Amino acid sequence: MYKKSLFFFFLLFCIIVTGCQQNEKTSTKKEPTKKVKEVKEKEKLPETPISMIGEEIEKEPAGELFQKYSRAKELATNEEYSPTVDEAIKEYIQTMKKVETKEWDAQKWAQSLITNFRSQYSDTIQPMKDFEVKYDKLTLPDGRLLQDVDEEELSKSPDKVNVAILLDASGSMNANVPGGNKMKLAKTSLKSFSESLPKNTNVSLSVFGHKGTGADKDKKLSCSSVETVYPLKNYSKEKFSKALNQFKASGWTPLASAIQKATKQLLQASDEHTKNFIYVVSDGIETCGGNPVNAAKDAKKAKMDVQINIIGFDVDNKADRQLKEVAKAGGGEYTLVKNKQQLDDEITKSWKESMGKTTWRFWVAGNHNNINWDSVGMSNQLRKLFNNHITSRNRELERMNEALNQLLEDKIIDLDTKSATSDFLFKRHEAIKNYADTIQNEKHTEIFDSAERLKKIIDRITKDLDL
C-alpha cells in the first residue's frame, strides 16, 4: 500500500516538472520572435523624402523657423533680414543639442534643415504664374483691345457702323459767332465729317426745332418737329448736301424727342455686331418739356451698342451742364465750342478721327512704338517678380549652409556629414531654380510673341485700309 502511494506521488511530480519545462521552452521561443518583429516594424517607419521636383517644392509649406523669424523680412534689406536668420539658427542649434542625432545620416540632416529653414516658394513663384501679358493700352478706335482681335476676324468684313447726326435747328442757331453764322458753320462741318466716313458706315441726318418760330403760339408745332432729312444709309454727297439745304433755324429745342427717335431708328437697323453713334450739335437747353438725360439713359439700356457724343455750340452755363449730363448718360463725350475754328477742330478730333482713316493713320503710326514700349515695360515687371524669387531661393540656401557651418563648429556633425548634406541641399536648390527659370522664360516668350502678333495685326489693318 505504501509502495503504491509512493509511486503515485513520484509520477505526479514528474508530470509537473515536465509541464514546467515545456512552459519555459515555449516562453523562451516566443520572446525572441516578438523582439525581432518589433525591430522589423521599427525599420519600416517611413522617412519623409526630400523632394527634388520643382513643382512639389513650390507646394511645400514654409519652414517652421523660417516662418517664425524670417518670412516677413525675406525680401527686405540685409540689415533687416540677417538678424532674423541669426535668431532662427540659434534656436535650431539649441534644439539639436537636446536631440539624439548620432545615428543621423546626411539625408536626415538635410530633411531637418529643410523643414526648419525652407522658403515659402509659392510667395514668389505664383506671382510669376499669375502675371498677365496684356497690352491694355492698345485699343482699336472702336474700343476693343487689339490683342483680343484674331486673324480670322480681321479677314472678315468690318462690322456695320451706324451714325445718327442730330442738329439743333432752334431759333438761337441763327446767331453769329466768331467765324460766321452758327447754323451755316454747323452744316459745313457736318458735311465735311460725313464725307470722311468709311465706306461701310451708314449715316443719317435728323433736324429738330426747325418748324414754326420761337413764339409761344408755335411751341407745339416746333416741339413736335423732329425730322429725318437724310435716312440711315451710305453717304451720298449730292443727297446729303440737298438734305442740309431743306431747313433753317427757327423754333424751340425738343432734344429729348430727337434722341428718342434716333434710338428707335438705330435699334431697328442694328444687330449684335453693329456699332452705333449718335452725334448731337446743339446750342441750348431742352425747351419742350422733355428729359434728354433720361432719353440718353434709355438709349444705353436698349439692346444695341450705342454711344452719344455732344458738342455744345456757344451755350450758356445752364445748357452746358445739361448737355454734359446727357453725354455722360449716353456713355459718350461732351465738348463746349465757341467759334468756327473750335467747331471744326472738335468735329475733326472727336468725330471725324474716330470714324475715318485719319484716326487709323494716326493709330497705326503710334502703336508699333507703343507695342515695343509696352513689351519692355512688361518684361521689366516680370524681371522684378523673378528677382524676388532669386532672392528667396538664394537666401534659403544661405540659411541652411549657415546652420550647417554652426553644426560643424559646435561638433554636432563631422565634416563628411556636412559635405554630404550640403550636396543634398544644392541639388534641391538646382531643382527649384530650373523650375522657376522655366516659368519665367515661358512668360518672357509670351510677352514678345504677343508683341509680334500685334504688329502683324497692325500691318494687316494698314494693308486692308490702304494706309
mmCIF file of C-alpha atoms in Angstrom, residues 82 107 139 372:
data_model
loop_
_atom_site.group_PDB
_atom_site.id
_atom_site.type_symbol
_atom_site.label_atom_id
_atom_site.label_comp_id
_atom_site.label_asym_id
_atom_site.label_seq_id
_atom_site.Cartn_x
_atom_site.Cartn_y
_atom_site.Cartn_z
ATOM 1 C CA SER A 82 20.077 88.957 -41.319
ATOM 2 C CA GLN A 107 19.759 62.821 -45.783
ATOM 3 C CA THR A 139 -7.266 99.671 -78.223
ATOM 4 C CA ASN A 372 7.689 97.957 -78.169
#
